[in-house]
Amino acid sequence: PGNLQRTPRTWVKPNVSKVVADVPIGDRNAHSRQNPGSETTEQFAPYRRDDDFSGPQLNPVWQWNHVPDDAKWSLSARAGYLRLSTLPAKDFWTARNTLTQRAVGPEGIPTAELELAGLQPGDVAGLALLNLPHAWIGVARTADGLTLTQFDQRSGASATAALPAGTTRVWLRAACDFIKEEAAFSYSADGEKFTPFGRQFTMVFQLKTFQGIRYSLFAYNADGRAGGYADFDSFTVAEPQANGGNNRIPLGKVITLTSVADDTRLVAWNGLLRPMAPGAAQVATPAARFRVVDRGLGRVALQTLDGSGTVAVSGIGGMGDVRLLKSPGDTAASFQWQDLLGHEVMFLSLVTHRHIHAEPNSGELTSADSPGARPGKKDGAVFRWEVVPE
């Protein structure tokens, strides 16, 4: 009850007729404590992506890239560490015993803490974004010492820098933006101050290997022999937008709405809502500015600043059925704010259960009959929003 006939990003929590305890989703140590017959169910995050390798087993979120050689990895050889003993491989792609977990968008920042004392000449170990193409940042031991390396398989390019003598530990990081499909690498000598290193990597989403990249811890020997070992002290994943980051709906703010399809601006016009070209005179007036009013449950109303009224849907939501009314009903003037990230939004009408739509390159009146965006977002249902002064 209370939900829509389509699937928005915000959903009404069902009444399960039980007391449900609140546990922050960011509490990675939370576990289910539901007891048979109990009337209390505690929420918990289903996976702990972080791992300090202090337990007797790997967290169940991990997967090996191939069937592992169990004699060449250990959680007990050094308490509190994941030890990967290096096996011969010509490159990262063919290395065995690479430990992986799926990346989750829209943003993820994995950091691996690596102890270097066990590396022997030819050994390479570090943090990778496993896919085809892939990229990684790591440390290689040569006869001359330790070398920080970042490799991009798509271009074949490498960046290298000698680590200072006596370096025993590094922190390796990849900041992944899955909306832009870009990742940037960095490293630290103290776990606090991170320095960008190497080139920006384009993450390709394809179905030849995995559906997207996998965060990976790896170690191998490039000299064709069994070498030493890499000790990973910890692995953490920051997910800044896991809970939305911050309130992505600009409640109480004044915004403009621009079509992603053709850059037209939504304007109140003769009691109707109409897209107008960027150079139109009305675009620079209060008729093109809307206050976002909170209707709860992720739903909003849009009030024009020119005093012509509130955006509302009438009839069947066809062309010309999106109007500006002085006193519309709550349902007619309520829209689910469907956040597409990157300041892009669709408005789902509670009357039609379809989205506001402005036919691209037509100048025609808006409707509320779109089933939603198609790939590319160029069909007229997606709008860029920007907060502007009143």
Coordinates of C-alpha atoms in Angstrom, one line a residue:
P1 CA 0.0 0.0 0.0
G2 CA 1.2 3.5 -0.9
N3 CA 3.6 2.3 -3.6
L4 CA 3.3 3.2 -7.3
Q5 CA 2.7 0.9 -10.3
R6 CA 6.3 1.5 -11.5
T7 CA 9.6 1.1 -9.7
P8 CA 11.1 4.3 -8.4
R9 CA 14.4 4.7 -6.6
T10 CA 12.5 5.4 -3.4
W11 CA 10.1 2.8 -2.2
V12 CA 7.6 2.8 0.6
K13 CA 8.7 0.4 3.4
P14 CA 6.0 -2.3 3.9
N15 CA 4.2 -2.8 7.2
V16 CA 5.5 -6.2 8.2
S17 CA 3.5 -6.2 11.5
K18 CA 6.7 -6.5 13.5
V19 CA 9.0 -4.2 15.5
V20 CA 12.0 -3.6 13.2
A21 CA 15.2 -2.4 14.9
D22 CA 17.2 0.3 13.1
V23 CA 20.8 -0.7 12.3
P24 CA 22.8 1.7 10.1
I25 CA 23.6 0.0 6.8
G26 CA 27.1 1.3 7.1
D27 CA 27.7 -0.9 10.2
R28 CA 29.7 -3.6 8.4
N29 CA 29.9 -5.7 11.5
A30 CA 26.2 -6.0 11.9
H31 CA 24.7 -9.5 11.6
S32 CA 21.2 -10.8 11.5
R33 CA 20.0 -11.7 15.0
Q34 CA 16.5 -12.8 14.0
N35 CA 15.3 -15.6 16.3
P36 CA 12.5 -18.0 15.4
G37 CA 9.3 -16.9 16.9
S38 CA 10.6 -13.4 17.7
E39 CA 8.6 -10.3 16.8
T40 CA 11.8 -8.3 16.3
T41 CA 13.8 -8.3 13.1
E42 CA 17.1 -6.4 13.0
Q43 CA 18.2 -5.0 9.7
F44 CA 21.8 -5.6 8.6
A45 CA 24.1 -5.1 5.7
P46 CA 24.2 -8.5 3.8
Y47 CA 27.9 -8.3 3.0
R48 CA 31.0 -7.0 4.8
R49 CA 33.2 -5.7 2.0
D50 CA 36.0 -4.6 4.4
D51 CA 38.3 -7.3 5.6
D52 CA 41.2 -7.1 8.2
F53 CA 42.0 -10.7 7.6
S54 CA 42.0 -11.4 11.4
G55 CA 39.4 -14.2 11.2
P56 CA 39.9 -17.9 10.5
Q57 CA 38.1 -17.5 7.1
L58 CA 37.8 -14.9 4.3
N59 CA 34.6 -12.9 4.4
P60 CA 32.0 -14.6 2.1
V61 CA 32.0 -11.7 -0.3
W62 CA 35.4 -12.8 -1.7
Q63 CA 35.9 -15.0 -4.8
W64 CA 39.0 -16.3 -6.4
N65 CA 39.7 -15.5 -10.1
H66 CA 40.6 -19.2 -10.8
V67 CA 40.5 -22.3 -8.7
P68 CA 43.0 -21.4 -6.1
D69 CA 46.2 -23.2 -5.2
D70 CA 45.4 -23.5 -1.5
A71 CA 49.0 -24.2 -0.6
K72 CA 49.9 -20.7 -1.8
W73 CA 47.6 -18.5 0.3
S74 CA 47.0 -18.3 4.0
L75 CA 45.3 -16.4 6.8
S76 CA 47.3 -18.3 9.5
A77 CA 50.9 -18.0 8.2
R78 CA 50.9 -14.5 9.8
A79 CA 48.1 -13.6 12.1
G80 CA 46.0 -10.7 10.9
Y81 CA 47.3 -10.9 7.3
L82 CA 46.3 -12.4 4.0
R83 CA 49.4 -14.0 2.6
L84 CA 49.6 -14.6 -1.1
S85 CA 52.7 -16.5 -2.1
T86 CA 53.8 -15.7 -5.6
L87 CA 53.5 -18.2 -8.4
P88 CA 55.0 -17.7 -11.9
A89 CA 52.9 -15.8 -14.4
K90 CA 53.7 -13.7 -17.4
D91 CA 51.3 -10.9 -16.3
F92 CA 48.5 -10.0 -14.0
W93 CA 45.8 -11.5 -16.3
T94 CA 47.3 -15.0 -16.1
A95 CA 48.2 -14.9 -12.4
R96 CA 46.6 -17.4 -10.1
N97 CA 45.3 -16.8 -6.6
T98 CA 43.9 -13.3 -7.3
L99 CA 41.3 -12.6 -4.7
T100 CA 38.3 -10.6 -6.0
Q101 CA 35.0 -9.1 -5.0
R102 CA 32.4 -7.4 -7.1
A103 CA 32.4 -3.6 -7.3
V104 CA 29.2 -1.7 -6.4
G105 CA 28.3 1.7 -7.8
P106 CA 27.7 4.5 -8.2
E107 CA 31.0 5.1 -6.5
G108 CA 33.6 2.9 -4.8
I109 CA 37.0 3.5 -3.3
P110 CA 38.9 0.3 -2.5
T111 CA 42.1 0.6 -0.5
A112 CA 44.6 -2.2 0.2
E113 CA 47.3 -2.1 2.8
L114 CA 50.3 -4.1 1.6
E115 CA 53.4 -5.2 3.6
L116 CA 56.4 -5.6 1.3
A117 CA 59.1 -7.4 3.3
G118 CA 58.3 -10.8 1.8
L119 CA 58.7 -9.8 -1.9
Q120 CA 61.6 -11.3 -3.8
P121 CA 63.1 -10.3 -7.1
G122 CA 60.5 -10.7 -9.9
D123 CA 57.5 -10.4 -7.5
V124 CA 54.7 -8.0 -8.2
A125 CA 51.8 -7.5 -5.9
G126 CA 49.0 -4.9 -5.4
L127 CA 45.4 -3.8 -6.1
A128 CA 43.7 -4.3 -9.4
L129 CA 40.5 -3.6 -11.2
L130 CA 40.0 -6.9 -12.9
N131 CA 38.2 -7.0 -16.2
L132 CA 39.0 -6.9 -19.9
P133 CA 40.5 -4.3 -20.1
H134 CA 42.0 -4.1 -16.6
A135 CA 44.3 -1.9 -14.7
W136 CA 46.3 -2.2 -11.5
I137 CA 48.6 -0.4 -9.0
G138 CA 51.2 -2.3 -7.2
V139 CA 54.8 -2.8 -6.1
A140 CA 57.5 -4.8 -8.0
R141 CA 60.8 -5.9 -6.5
T142 CA 63.7 -5.9 -8.8
A143 CA 67.4 -6.4 -8.2
D144 CA 67.6 -2.6 -7.7
G145 CA 64.8 -2.4 -5.1
L146 CA 61.1 -1.7 -4.9
T147 CA 59.3 0.0 -7.7
L148 CA 55.8 1.5 -7.5
T149 CA 53.9 0.6 -10.8
Q150 CA 50.6 1.5 -12.3
F151 CA 49.6 -0.5 -15.4
D152 CA 46.7 0.2 -17.9
Q153 CA 46.1 -2.9 -20.1
R154 CA 43.9 -1.0 -22.6
S155 CA 46.8 1.3 -23.6
G156 CA 49.7 -0.9 -22.5
A157 CA 51.1 2.1 -20.7
S158 CA 52.9 1.8 -17.3
A159 CA 53.9 4.5 -14.8
T160 CA 56.8 3.7 -12.4
A161 CA 58.6 5.3 -9.5
A162 CA 61.3 3.9 -7.2
L163 CA 60.2 3.6 -3.6
P164 CA 62.6 5.0 -1.0
A165 CA 65.0 2.5 0.5
G166 CA 63.6 1.1 3.7
T167 CA 60.0 1.3 2.6
T168 CA 58.1 -1.7 4.2
R169 CA 54.5 -0.8 3.7
V170 CA 52.2 1.0 1.2
W171 CA 48.5 1.8 0.9
L172 CA 47.1 1.4 -2.6
R173 CA 43.9 3.0 -3.7
A174 CA 41.5 3.1 -6.7
A175 CA 38.8 5.7 -6.8
C176 CA 36.1 4.4 -9.1
D177 CA 33.2 6.5 -10.5
F178 CA 30.8 4.1 -12.2
I179 CA 28.7 6.9 -13.6
K180 CA 31.6 8.3 -15.6
E181 CA 33.2 4.9 -15.9
E182 CA 36.5 6.3 -14.8
A183 CA 39.0 5.3 -12.1
A184 CA 42.0 7.1 -10.7
F185 CA 44.8 5.4 -8.7
S186 CA 46.8 6.7 -5.8
Y187 CA 49.2 5.5 -3.1
S188 CA 50.3 6.4 0.4
A189 CA 53.2 5.8 2.7
D190 CA 51.2 6.4 5.9
G191 CA 47.6 5.5 5.1
E192 CA 46.6 9.2 5.5
K193 CA 48.0 11.3 2.7
F194 CA 47.4 9.8 -0.8
T195 CA 49.3 10.9 -3.9
P196 CA 47.8 10.4 -7.4
F197 CA 49.8 8.0 -9.5
G198 CA 49.6 6.8 -13.1
R199 CA 46.9 7.5 -15.7
Q200 CA 43.2 7.6 -15.4
F201 CA 41.6 4.3 -16.4
T202 CA 38.4 3.9 -18.4
M203 CA 36.4 1.1 -17.0
V204 CA 34.6 -0.8 -19.8
F205 CA 31.3 -2.4 -18.9
Q206 CA 31.0 -5.5 -21.2
L207 CA 29.8 -9.1 -21.1
K208 CA 32.9 -10.9 -22.4
T209 CA 34.3 -11.5 -18.9
F210 CA 32.5 -10.0 -15.9
Q211 CA 29.7 -7.5 -15.8
G212 CA 31.9 -4.7 -14.8
I213 CA 35.2 -4.6 -12.9
R214 CA 36.1 -6.6 -9.8
Y215 CA 38.3 -5.2 -7.0
S216 CA 41.3 -7.6 -6.7
L217 CA 44.3 -8.4 -4.6
F218 CA 47.1 -10.1 -6.5
A219 CA 50.6 -11.3 -6.3
Y220 CA 52.7 -13.2 -8.9
N221 CA 56.3 -13.6 -10.0
A222 CA 57.1 -12.2 -13.5
D223 CA 60.5 -14.1 -13.7
G224 CA 58.9 -17.4 -14.3
R225 CA 59.5 -18.9 -10.9
A226 CA 58.0 -19.2 -7.5
G227 CA 59.1 -16.2 -5.5
G228 CA 58.3 -14.8 -2.1
Y229 CA 55.0 -13.5 -0.7
A230 CA 52.8 -10.5 -0.3
D231 CA 51.2 -9.8 3.1
F232 CA 47.9 -7.8 2.9
D233 CA 47.1 -6.3 6.3
S234 CA 43.7 -4.9 5.4
F235 CA 41.2 -4.2 2.6
T236 CA 38.5 -1.5 2.8
V237 CA 35.9 -0.1 0.5
A238 CA 34.5 3.4 0.9
E239 CA 31.1 3.8 -0.7
P240 CA 30.3 7.5 -0.4
Q241 CA 26.9 7.2 -2.1
A242 CA 25.8 3.9 -0.7
N243 CA 23.0 5.7 1.2
G244 CA 22.6 8.5 -1.3
G245 CA 25.6 10.4 0.1
N246 CA 23.4 13.3 1.1
N247 CA 19.9 14.4 0.3
R248 CA 19.8 14.4 -3.5
I249 CA 16.4 16.0 -3.7
P250 CA 16.8 19.9 -3.4
L251 CA 13.8 20.3 -1.1
G252 CA 12.8 23.9 -0.6
K253 CA 15.2 25.0 -3.3
V254 CA 14.5 26.8 -6.5
I255 CA 15.6 25.0 -9.6
T256 CA 15.6 25.1 -13.4
L257 CA 14.8 22.0 -15.5
T258 CA 16.6 21.5 -18.8
S259 CA 15.9 18.6 -21.2
V260 CA 18.9 16.3 -21.6
A261 CA 17.6 15.6 -25.2
D262 CA 17.7 19.0 -26.7
D263 CA 18.7 21.6 -24.0
T264 CA 15.2 23.2 -24.0
R265 CA 14.1 24.6 -20.7
L266 CA 10.7 23.9 -19.0
V267 CA 8.7 27.1 -18.7
A268 CA 5.2 28.0 -17.3
W269 CA 3.3 29.3 -20.4
N270 CA -0.4 30.3 -20.5
G271 CA -1.2 27.9 -17.7
L272 CA 0.7 25.0 -19.3
L273 CA 4.1 23.5 -19.1
R274 CA 6.2 24.0 -22.3
P275 CA 9.8 23.4 -23.3
M276 CA 11.5 26.5 -24.8
A277 CA 14.8 27.0 -26.6
P278 CA 17.7 28.4 -24.5
G279 CA 17.4 31.8 -26.3
A280 CA 13.7 32.3 -25.6
A281 CA 12.9 35.4 -23.5
Q282 CA 10.8 33.4 -21.0
V283 CA 13.8 31.2 -20.1
A284 CA 15.4 34.1 -18.2
T285 CA 12.2 34.9 -16.2
P286 CA 10.6 33.4 -13.0
A287 CA 8.3 31.3 -15.3
A288 CA 11.3 29.0 -15.8
R289 CA 12.1 28.6 -12.1
F290 CA 10.4 26.1 -9.8
R291 CA 10.4 25.6 -6.1
V292 CA 10.7 22.0 -5.0
V293 CA 8.1 21.2 -2.3
D294 CA 8.5 18.1 -0.1
R295 CA 5.5 15.7 -0.3
G296 CA 7.2 12.9 1.6
L297 CA 8.3 9.5 0.5
G298 CA 10.7 11.0 -2.1
R299 CA 7.8 12.8 -3.8
V300 CA 7.7 16.5 -4.6
A301 CA 5.5 19.3 -6.0
L302 CA 6.8 22.0 -8.4
Q303 CA 5.7 25.5 -7.8
T304 CA 6.5 28.2 -10.4
L305 CA 8.1 31.4 -9.1
D306 CA 6.0 33.6 -11.4
G307 CA 2.9 32.8 -9.4
S308 CA 1.1 30.9 -12.1
G309 CA 0.6 27.9 -9.9
T310 CA 1.8 24.3 -9.2
V311 CA 2.6 21.7 -11.9
A312 CA -0.3 19.2 -12.0
V313 CA -1.5 16.4 -14.2
S314 CA -5.0 16.2 -15.5
G315 CA -7.0 13.8 -17.7
I316 CA -4.9 10.9 -19.2
G317 CA -1.7 12.8 -19.0
G318 CA -1.5 13.5 -22.8
M319 CA -0.1 16.5 -24.5
G320 CA -1.4 19.6 -22.8
D321 CA -2.5 17.7 -19.7
V322 CA 0.4 19.0 -17.6
R323 CA -0.9 22.3 -16.3
L324 CA -0.2 25.1 -13.8
L325 CA -3.0 25.2 -11.3
K326 CA -3.5 27.4 -8.3
S327 CA -5.0 24.8 -6.0
P328 CA -4.5 21.3 -7.4
G329 CA -5.2 18.1 -5.5
D330 CA -2.3 16.5 -3.7
T331 CA -2.2 13.5 -6.1
A332 CA -2.4 15.6 -9.2
A333 CA 0.5 17.8 -8.1
S334 CA 2.7 15.0 -6.7
F335 CA 5.6 13.4 -8.6
Q336 CA 8.1 10.8 -7.5
W337 CA 11.6 12.3 -7.9
Q338 CA 13.5 9.6 -9.7
D339 CA 17.1 10.5 -9.2
L340 CA 19.4 9.4 -12.1
L341 CA 22.5 10.9 -10.3
G342 CA 24.7 13.6 -11.8
H343 CA 21.9 16.2 -11.3
E344 CA 19.5 14.3 -13.7
V345 CA 15.9 13.4 -12.8
M346 CA 12.7 12.0 -14.1
F347 CA 9.3 13.0 -12.6
L348 CA 6.9 10.1 -12.2
S349 CA 3.2 11.3 -12.0
L350 CA 1.1 9.8 -9.2
V351 CA -1.9 10.2 -11.5
T352 CA -0.7 8.4 -14.6
H353 CA 2.3 6.4 -13.2
R354 CA 4.2 7.7 -16.2
H355 CA 6.8 10.4 -16.5
I356 CA 6.7 14.0 -17.6
H357 CA 7.8 14.2 -21.2
A358 CA 8.9 17.0 -23.5
E359 CA 9.1 15.8 -27.1
P360 CA 12.6 16.7 -28.3
N361 CA 13.1 19.4 -31.0
S362 CA 9.4 20.0 -31.3
G363 CA 8.4 22.9 -29.0
E364 CA 5.2 21.0 -28.2
L365 CA 3.5 21.0 -24.8
T366 CA 4.6 18.5 -22.2
S367 CA 2.8 15.3 -21.3
A368 CA 2.9 12.8 -18.5
D369 CA 2.8 9.6 -20.5
S370 CA 6.4 8.5 -20.9
P371 CA 7.3 5.0 -19.7
G372 CA 10.7 6.3 -18.9
A373 CA 14.2 7.0 -20.3
R374 CA 15.7 4.8 -23.0
P375 CA 19.4 4.2 -23.3
G376 CA 21.1 7.5 -24.1
K377 CA 18.4 9.5 -22.2
K378 CA 17.5 11.4 -25.4
D379 CA 13.8 10.7 -25.6
G380 CA 12.6 13.8 -23.6
A381 CA 11.9 12.3 -20.2
V382 CA 15.2 13.2 -18.4
F383 CA 15.9 16.7 -17.2
R384 CA 19.0 18.3 -15.7
W385 CA 18.3 20.3 -12.6
E386 CA 20.2 23.2 -11.2
V387 CA 19.7 25.2 -8.1
V388 CA 19.4 28.9 -8.9
P389 CA 18.7 32.1 -6.8
E390 CA 15.1 33.0 -6.2

